[in-house]
XYZ file of C-alpha atoms in Angstrom:
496
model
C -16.651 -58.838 37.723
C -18.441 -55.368 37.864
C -19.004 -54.385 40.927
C -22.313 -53.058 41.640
C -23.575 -51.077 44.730
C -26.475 -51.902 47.403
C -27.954 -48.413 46.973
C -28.500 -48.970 42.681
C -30.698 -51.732 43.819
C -32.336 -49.789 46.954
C -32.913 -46.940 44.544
C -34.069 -49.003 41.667
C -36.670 -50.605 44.374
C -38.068 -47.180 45.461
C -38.615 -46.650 41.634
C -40.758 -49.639 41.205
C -42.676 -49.288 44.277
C -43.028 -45.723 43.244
C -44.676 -46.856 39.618
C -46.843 -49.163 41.387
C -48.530 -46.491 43.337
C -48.757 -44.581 40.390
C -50.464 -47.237 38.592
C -52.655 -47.755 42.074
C -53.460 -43.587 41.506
C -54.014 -44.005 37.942
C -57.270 -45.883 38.392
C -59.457 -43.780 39.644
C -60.027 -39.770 38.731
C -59.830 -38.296 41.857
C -56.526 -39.810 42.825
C -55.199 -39.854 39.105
C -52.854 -36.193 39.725
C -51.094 -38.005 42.296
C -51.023 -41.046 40.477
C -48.801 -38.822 38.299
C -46.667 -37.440 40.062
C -45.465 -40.153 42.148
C -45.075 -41.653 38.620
C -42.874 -38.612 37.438
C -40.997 -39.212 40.868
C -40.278 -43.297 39.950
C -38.909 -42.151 36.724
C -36.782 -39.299 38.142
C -35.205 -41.620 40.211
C -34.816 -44.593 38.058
C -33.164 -42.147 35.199
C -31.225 -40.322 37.921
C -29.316 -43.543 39.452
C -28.708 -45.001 35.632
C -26.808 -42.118 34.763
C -24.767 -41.894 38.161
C -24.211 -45.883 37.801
C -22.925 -45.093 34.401
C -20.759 -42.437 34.239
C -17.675 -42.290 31.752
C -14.247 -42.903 33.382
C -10.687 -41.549 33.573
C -7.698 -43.538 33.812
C -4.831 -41.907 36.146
C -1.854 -44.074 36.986
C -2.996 -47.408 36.076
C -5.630 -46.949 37.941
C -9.423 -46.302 37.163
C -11.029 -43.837 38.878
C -14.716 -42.718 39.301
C -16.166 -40.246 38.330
C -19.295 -41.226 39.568
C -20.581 -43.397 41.382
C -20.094 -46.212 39.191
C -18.614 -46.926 36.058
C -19.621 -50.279 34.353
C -17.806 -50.235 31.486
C -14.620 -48.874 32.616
C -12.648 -50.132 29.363
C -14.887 -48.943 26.972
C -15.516 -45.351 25.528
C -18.474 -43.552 26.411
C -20.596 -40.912 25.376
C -20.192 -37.825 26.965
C -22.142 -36.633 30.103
C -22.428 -33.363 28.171
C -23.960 -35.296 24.694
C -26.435 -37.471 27.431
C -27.901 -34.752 29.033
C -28.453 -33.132 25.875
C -30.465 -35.772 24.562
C -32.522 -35.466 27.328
C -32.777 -32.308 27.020
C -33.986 -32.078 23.802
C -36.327 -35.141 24.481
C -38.008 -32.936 27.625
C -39.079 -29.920 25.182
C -40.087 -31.593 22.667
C -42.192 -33.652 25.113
C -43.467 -30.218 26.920
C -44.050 -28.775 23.613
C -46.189 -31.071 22.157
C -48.237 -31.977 25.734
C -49.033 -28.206 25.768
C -50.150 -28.023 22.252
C -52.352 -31.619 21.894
C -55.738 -31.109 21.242
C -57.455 -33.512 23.356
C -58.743 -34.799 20.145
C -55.503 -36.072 19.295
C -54.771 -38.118 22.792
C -55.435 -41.122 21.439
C -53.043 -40.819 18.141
C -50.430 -39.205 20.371
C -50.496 -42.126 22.330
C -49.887 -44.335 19.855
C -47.351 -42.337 18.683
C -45.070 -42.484 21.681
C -46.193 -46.118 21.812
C -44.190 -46.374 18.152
C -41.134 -44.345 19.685
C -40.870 -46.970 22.587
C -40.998 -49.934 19.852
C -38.034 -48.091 17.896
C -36.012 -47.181 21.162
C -36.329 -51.025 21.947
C -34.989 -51.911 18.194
C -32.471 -49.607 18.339
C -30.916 -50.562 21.859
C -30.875 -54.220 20.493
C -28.826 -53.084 16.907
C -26.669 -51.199 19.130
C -26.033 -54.326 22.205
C -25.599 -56.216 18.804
C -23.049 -54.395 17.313
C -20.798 -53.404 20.216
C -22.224 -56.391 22.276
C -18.591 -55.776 25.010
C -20.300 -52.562 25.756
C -23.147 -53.778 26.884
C -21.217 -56.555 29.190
C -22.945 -59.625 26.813
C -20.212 -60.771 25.345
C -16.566 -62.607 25.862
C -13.604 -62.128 23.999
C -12.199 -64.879 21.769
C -8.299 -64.450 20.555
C -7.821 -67.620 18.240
C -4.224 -68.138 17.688
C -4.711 -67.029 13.623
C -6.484 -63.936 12.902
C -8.017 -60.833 15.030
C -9.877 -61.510 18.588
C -13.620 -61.204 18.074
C -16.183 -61.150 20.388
C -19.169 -63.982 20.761
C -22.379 -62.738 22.408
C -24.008 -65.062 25.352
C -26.920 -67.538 23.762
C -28.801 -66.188 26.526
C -28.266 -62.105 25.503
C -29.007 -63.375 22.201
C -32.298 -64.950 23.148
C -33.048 -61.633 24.979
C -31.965 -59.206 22.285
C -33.998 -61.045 19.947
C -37.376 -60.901 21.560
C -37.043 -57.344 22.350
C -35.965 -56.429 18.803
C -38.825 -58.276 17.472
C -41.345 -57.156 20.521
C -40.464 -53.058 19.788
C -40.268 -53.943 15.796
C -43.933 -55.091 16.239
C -44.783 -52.399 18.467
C -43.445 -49.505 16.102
C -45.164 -50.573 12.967
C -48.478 -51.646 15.015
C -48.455 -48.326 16.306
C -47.778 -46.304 13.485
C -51.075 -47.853 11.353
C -53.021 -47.228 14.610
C -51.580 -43.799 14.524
C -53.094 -43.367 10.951
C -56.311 -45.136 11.537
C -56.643 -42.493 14.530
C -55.801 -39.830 13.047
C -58.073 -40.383 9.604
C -55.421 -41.187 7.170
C -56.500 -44.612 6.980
C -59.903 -45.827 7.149
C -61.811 -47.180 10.278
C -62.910 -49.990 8.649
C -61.201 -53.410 8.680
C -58.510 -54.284 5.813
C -59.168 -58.241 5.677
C -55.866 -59.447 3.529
C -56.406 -62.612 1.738
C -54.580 -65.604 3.889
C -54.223 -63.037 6.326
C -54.041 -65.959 9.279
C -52.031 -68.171 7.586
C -49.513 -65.247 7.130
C -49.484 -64.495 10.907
C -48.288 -67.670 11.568
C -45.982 -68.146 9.770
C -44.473 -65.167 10.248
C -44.648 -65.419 13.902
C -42.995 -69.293 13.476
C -40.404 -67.502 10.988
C -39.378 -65.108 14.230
C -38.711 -68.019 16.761
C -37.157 -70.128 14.723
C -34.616 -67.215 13.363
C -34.373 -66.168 17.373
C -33.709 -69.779 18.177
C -31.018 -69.675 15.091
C -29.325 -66.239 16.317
C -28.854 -68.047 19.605
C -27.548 -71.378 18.610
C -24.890 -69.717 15.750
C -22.466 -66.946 15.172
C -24.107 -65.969 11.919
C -25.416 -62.265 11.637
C -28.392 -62.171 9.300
C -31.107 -64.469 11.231
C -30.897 -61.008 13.560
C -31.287 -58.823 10.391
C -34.345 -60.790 9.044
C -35.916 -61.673 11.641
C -36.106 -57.883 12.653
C -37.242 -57.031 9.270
C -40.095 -59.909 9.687
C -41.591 -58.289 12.852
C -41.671 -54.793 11.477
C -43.916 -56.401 8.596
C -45.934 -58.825 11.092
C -46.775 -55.450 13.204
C -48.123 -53.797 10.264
C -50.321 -57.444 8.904
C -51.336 -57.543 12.621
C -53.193 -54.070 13.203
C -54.160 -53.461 9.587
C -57.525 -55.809 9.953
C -58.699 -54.434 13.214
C -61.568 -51.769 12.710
C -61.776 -48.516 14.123
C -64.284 -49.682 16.970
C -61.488 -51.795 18.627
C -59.344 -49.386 18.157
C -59.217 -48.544 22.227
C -58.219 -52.081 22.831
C -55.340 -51.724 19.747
C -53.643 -48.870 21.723
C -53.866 -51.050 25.419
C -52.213 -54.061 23.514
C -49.577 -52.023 21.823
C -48.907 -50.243 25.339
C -48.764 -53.911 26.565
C -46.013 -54.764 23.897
C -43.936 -51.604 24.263
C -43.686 -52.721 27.850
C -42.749 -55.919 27.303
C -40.407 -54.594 24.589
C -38.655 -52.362 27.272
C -38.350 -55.523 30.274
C -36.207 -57.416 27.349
C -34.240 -55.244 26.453
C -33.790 -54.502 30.325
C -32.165 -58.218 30.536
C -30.129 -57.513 27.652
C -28.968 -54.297 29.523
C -28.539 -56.009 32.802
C -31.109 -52.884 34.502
C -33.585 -53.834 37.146
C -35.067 -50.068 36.621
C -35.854 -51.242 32.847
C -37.428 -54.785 33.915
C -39.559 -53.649 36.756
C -40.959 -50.928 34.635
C -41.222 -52.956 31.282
C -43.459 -55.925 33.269
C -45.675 -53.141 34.809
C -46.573 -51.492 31.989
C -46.593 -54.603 29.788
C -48.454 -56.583 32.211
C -51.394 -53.527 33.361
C -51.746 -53.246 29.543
C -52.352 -57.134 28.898
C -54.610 -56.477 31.890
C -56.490 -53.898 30.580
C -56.714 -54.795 26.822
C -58.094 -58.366 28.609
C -61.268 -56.263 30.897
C -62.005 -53.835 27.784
C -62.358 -57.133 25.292
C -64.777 -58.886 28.284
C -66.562 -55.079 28.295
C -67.027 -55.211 24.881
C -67.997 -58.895 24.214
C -64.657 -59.361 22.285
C -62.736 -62.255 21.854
C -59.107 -61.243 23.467
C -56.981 -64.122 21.375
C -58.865 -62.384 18.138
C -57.763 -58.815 18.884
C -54.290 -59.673 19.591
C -53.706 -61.579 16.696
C -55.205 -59.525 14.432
C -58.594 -60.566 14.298
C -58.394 -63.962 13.902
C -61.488 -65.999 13.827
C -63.401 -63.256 12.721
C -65.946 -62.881 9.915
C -64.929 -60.543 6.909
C -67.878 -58.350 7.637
C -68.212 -55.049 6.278
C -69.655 -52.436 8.025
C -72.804 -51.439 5.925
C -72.852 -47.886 4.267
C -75.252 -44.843 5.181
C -78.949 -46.125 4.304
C -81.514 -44.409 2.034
C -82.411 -41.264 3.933
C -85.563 -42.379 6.279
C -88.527 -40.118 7.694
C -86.508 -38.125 10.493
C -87.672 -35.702 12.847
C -85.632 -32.530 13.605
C -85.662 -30.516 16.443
C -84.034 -27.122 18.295
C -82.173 -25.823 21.004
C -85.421 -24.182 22.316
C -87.152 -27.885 21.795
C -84.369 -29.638 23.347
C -84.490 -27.024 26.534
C -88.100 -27.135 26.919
C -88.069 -31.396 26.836
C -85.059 -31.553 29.354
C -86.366 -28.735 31.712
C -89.687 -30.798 32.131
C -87.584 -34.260 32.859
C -86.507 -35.399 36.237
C -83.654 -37.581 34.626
C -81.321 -36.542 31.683
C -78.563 -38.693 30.988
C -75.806 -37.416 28.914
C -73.996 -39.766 26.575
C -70.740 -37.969 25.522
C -68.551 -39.234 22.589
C -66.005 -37.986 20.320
C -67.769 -35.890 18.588
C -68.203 -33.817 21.671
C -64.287 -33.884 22.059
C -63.525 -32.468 18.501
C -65.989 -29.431 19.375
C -64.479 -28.707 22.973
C -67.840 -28.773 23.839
C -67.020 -30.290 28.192
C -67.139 -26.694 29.575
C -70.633 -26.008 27.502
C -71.864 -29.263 28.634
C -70.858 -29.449 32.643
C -72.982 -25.489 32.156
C -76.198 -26.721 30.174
C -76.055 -29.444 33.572
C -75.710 -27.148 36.203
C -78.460 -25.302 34.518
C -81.195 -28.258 34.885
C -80.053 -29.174 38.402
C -81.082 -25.571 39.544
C -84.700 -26.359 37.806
C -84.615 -29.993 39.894
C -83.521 -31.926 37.204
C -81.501 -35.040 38.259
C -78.331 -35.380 35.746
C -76.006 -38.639 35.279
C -73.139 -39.319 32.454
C -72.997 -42.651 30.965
C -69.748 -43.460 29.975
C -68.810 -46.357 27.352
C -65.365 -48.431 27.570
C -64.674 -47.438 23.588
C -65.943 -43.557 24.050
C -63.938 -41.297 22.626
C -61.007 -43.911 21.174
C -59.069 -44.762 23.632
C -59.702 -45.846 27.347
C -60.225 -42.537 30.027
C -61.073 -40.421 27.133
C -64.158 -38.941 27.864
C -63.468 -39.078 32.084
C -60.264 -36.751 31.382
C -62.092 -34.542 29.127
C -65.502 -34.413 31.768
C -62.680 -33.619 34.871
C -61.111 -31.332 33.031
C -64.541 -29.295 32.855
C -65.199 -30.121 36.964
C -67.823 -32.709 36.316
C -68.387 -34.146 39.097
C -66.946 -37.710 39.468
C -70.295 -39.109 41.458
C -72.334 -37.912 38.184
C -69.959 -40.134 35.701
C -71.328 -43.566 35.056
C -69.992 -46.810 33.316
C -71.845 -48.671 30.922
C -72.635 -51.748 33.284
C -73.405 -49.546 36.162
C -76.240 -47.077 34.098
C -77.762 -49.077 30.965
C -80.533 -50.444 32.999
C -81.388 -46.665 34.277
C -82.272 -45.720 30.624
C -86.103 -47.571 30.766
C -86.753 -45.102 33.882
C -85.139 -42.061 32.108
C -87.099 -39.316 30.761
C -84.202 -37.918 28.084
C -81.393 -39.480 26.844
C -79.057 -36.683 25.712
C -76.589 -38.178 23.051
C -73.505 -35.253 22.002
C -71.147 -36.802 19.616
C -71.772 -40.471 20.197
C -72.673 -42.550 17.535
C -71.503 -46.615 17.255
C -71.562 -46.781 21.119
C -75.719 -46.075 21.150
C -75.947 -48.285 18.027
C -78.818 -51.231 18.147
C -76.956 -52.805 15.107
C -74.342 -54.393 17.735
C -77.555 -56.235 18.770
C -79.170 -57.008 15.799
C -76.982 -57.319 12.948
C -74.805 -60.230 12.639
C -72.704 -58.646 9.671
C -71.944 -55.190 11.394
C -68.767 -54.949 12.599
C -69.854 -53.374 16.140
C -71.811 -57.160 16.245
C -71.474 -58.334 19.664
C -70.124 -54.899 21.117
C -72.164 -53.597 24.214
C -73.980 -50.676 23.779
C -76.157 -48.238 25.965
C -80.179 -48.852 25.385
C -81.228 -44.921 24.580
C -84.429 -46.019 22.566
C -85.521 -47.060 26.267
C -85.841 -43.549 27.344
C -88.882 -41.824 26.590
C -87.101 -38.951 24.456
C -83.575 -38.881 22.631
C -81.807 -36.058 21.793
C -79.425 -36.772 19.114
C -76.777 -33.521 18.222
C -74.846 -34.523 15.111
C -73.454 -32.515 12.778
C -75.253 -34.029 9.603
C -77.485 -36.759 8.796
C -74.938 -37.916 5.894
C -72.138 -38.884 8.075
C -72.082 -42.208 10.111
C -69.709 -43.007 13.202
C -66.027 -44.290 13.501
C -67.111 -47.796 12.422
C -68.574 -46.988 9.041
C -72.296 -48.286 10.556
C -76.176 -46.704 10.205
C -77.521 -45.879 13.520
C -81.104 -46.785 13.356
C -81.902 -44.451 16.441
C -81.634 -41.850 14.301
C -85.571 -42.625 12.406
C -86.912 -43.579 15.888
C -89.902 -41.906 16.669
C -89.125 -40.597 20.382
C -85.821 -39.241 18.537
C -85.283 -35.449 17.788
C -82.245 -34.857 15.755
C -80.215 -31.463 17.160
C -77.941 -30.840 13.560
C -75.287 -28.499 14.445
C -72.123 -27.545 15.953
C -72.107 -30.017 18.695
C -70.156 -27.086 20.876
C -72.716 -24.459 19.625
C -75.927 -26.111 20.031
C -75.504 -26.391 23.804
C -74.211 -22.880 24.388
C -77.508 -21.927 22.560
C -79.719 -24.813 24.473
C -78.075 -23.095 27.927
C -79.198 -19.796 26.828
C -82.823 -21.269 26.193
C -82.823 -22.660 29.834
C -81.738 -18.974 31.400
């Protein structure tokens, strides 16, 4: 029986109570660095005791010797110390390489991208505990008096190896289409396959039945299929979501990487792997759950793919309607003269890098007494924290920074509503029109402020979810076409 040390499961403790403050710092801006870090520390201890508990060994007189601390798989052979740490290696630059380069554009699609590598890491630990199951301790050998010994995996490892295949096959495909979606190789509206429920489920009843199967026999290809099956059921699942849920996509398919990671944790007999796999699949579950309540979403429906809802279609851009079009002199002028501006920042102010310009033009009208408040919506930007990381990173204040429920009733006393890249979260059609797909979402209530300053680039394009906005033909609206980046550096200069 391996023998395992107090001090793996002291250190493995100090990692998860090290990831819980982290998740603790995570929530809020102003402790979020720290959050971070003791994160970074969790994980440096966690990988740091795995590959001391696991170090190759040397035989010398009969007798096996450590090399490490630990050796749990003293019989078997082992890849190098020298090959590990060269993974790693090459894992940590490519991971510092592409942090340092990401646009914060891209966050969102990068996310789901190393959401899709955790799904495949999961998928490929199972194939590998599958075929060399005695390396992974799951499995007993049988020597039948004809024939060569062979070895039979544990029902339980099975059942465990199955769900985390099927979890992280899920997970990679998911998270590959919500990759594309993000990044605007796929459209952001909703691909509604015929029988698309029916599918689901039986797909999903295909899985547990061919887990059940794996368990209960010695055959091979109920593990093949049924990994095959949840590669396609993660594709059929993300496919008819629309680009405005898209920020609750990318929470559930953090979610399911996590779980993805605490099975295959069992199936690797590491605590590290389980702690960390239920946090993070269990604060994402948590999360998807508060953004679907935030935006009057049905939880079940997102997770399975948008069951139960309507095949709406998100309506084209109208006729072109009497619009009124203003400049950065107009905009100055009407914003200098306020006492309240409210900025409404969306992802249109990401792609121009326009924070730094922004975080200026407000400085600017709080030296001519002008009181200045961001609203920030759950879905701004494409992905939860979006638009806070981007307003911190140009030293907005964090008592400035507003969420929807805590601001939308400020907008009726609010003399401009200044709206910079934002489009389906200002939308009345989530209000008024039962066949938009935004129906249902909450959004902020500009048309309540007495004046609405609208940059965009052009009046042809609509937002993420393929929907009209009918603030643009208000009358209290003035329409700021440009550069959203460049229309502020020139509405700054206009307040000097």
């Amino acid at each position: 029986m391996e023998h395992v040390s107090p001090w793996v499961g002291l250190a493995y403790l100090v990692a998860g109570v090290l990831f819980i403050l982290a998740l603790r710092g995570l929530s809020h801006p102003t402790t979020s660095r720290r959050g971070n870090r003791l994160g970074m520390a969790g994980m440096a201890i966690a990988v740091g005791t795995t590959l001391l508990t696991h170090l190759p060994t040397r035989a010398t007189g009969g007798e096996t010797q450590w090399l490490g601390m630990y050796a749990r798989f003293a019989a078997i052979d082992a890849v190098s110390m020298v090959e590990i740490l060269a993974a790693i290696g090459l894992g940590a630059v490519i991971g510092l390489v592409t942090a340092r380069r990401i646009a914060m554009t891209a966050m969102p699609q990068l996310v789901a991208a190393f959401h899709s590598l955790v799904g495949l890491a999961a998928v490929l630990v199972g194939v590998a505990a599958y075929l060399n199951p005695q390396a992974f301790g799951i499995a007993e050998l049988v020597v039948p008096l004809i024939g060569q010994p062979f070895a039979v995996i544990h029902p339980a490892s099975k059942v465990e190896m199955g769900l985390g295949v099927a979890i992280g096959a899920i997970t990679f495909s998911g998270s590959v289409i919500a990759f594309l979606k993000l990044n605007g190789n796929m459209g952001g509206k909703p691909i509604l396959l015929p029988g698309r429920h029916v599918l689901n489920l039986g797909l999903i009843a295909a899985i547990l039945g061919l887990i059940a199967l794996f368990a209960l026999g010695q055959e091979g290809w109920p593990f093949w299929t049924l990994t095959v099956l949840a590669f396609v059921i993660g594709f059929l699942l993300i496919v008819p979501i629309g680009g405005a849920d898209m920020p609750v996509v990318v929470s559930m398919l953090n979610s399911y990487s996590g779980w993805a990671a605490a099975a295959m944790g069992f199936t690797l007999h590491n605590n590290a792997m389980i702690i960390t796999g239920a946090l993070v699949g269990s604060s994402g579950a948590i999360l998807s759950y508060i953004m679907c309540r935030a935006m009057n979403r049905s939880f079940l429906s997102v997770i399975a793919g948008g069951f139960g809802a309507e095949a709406a279609v998100g309506a084209e851009a109208k006729e072109q309607r009497p619009w009124k079009r203003g400049s950065a002199e107009d905009a100055a002028y009407l914003m200098q003269q306020a006492e309240q501006v409210i900025i409404i920042p969306g992802y249109g102010m990401a792609v121009a890098q326009a924070q730094h310009a922004l975080r200026e033009m407000a400085d600017k009208l709080k030296e001519h007494g002008v009181r200045v408040k961001y609203a920030i919506h759950p879905v701004a930007g494409r992905m939860p924290g979006h638009m806070n990381v981007l307003l911190a990173e140009a030293n907005v204040p964090y008592d400035e920074v507003f969420e929807l429920e805590d601001i939308n009733s400020d907008f009726a006393q609010t003399d401009v509503a200044f709206i910079i890249g934002a489009n389906d979260v200002v939308n009345p059609a989530a209000k008024t029109d039962k066949a938009s797909p935004i129906y249902g979402m909450p959004v902020f209530d500009v048309g309540k402020a007495k004046t609405v300053l609208f940059i965009k680039r052009s009046m042809g394009g609509v937002g993420y979810a393929g929907v009209d906005n009918e603030v643009f033909y208000e009358d209290n609206t003035m329409m700021l076409l440009a550069d959203a980046k460049k229309m502020v550096e020139e509405i700054v200069k206009s307040l000097d």
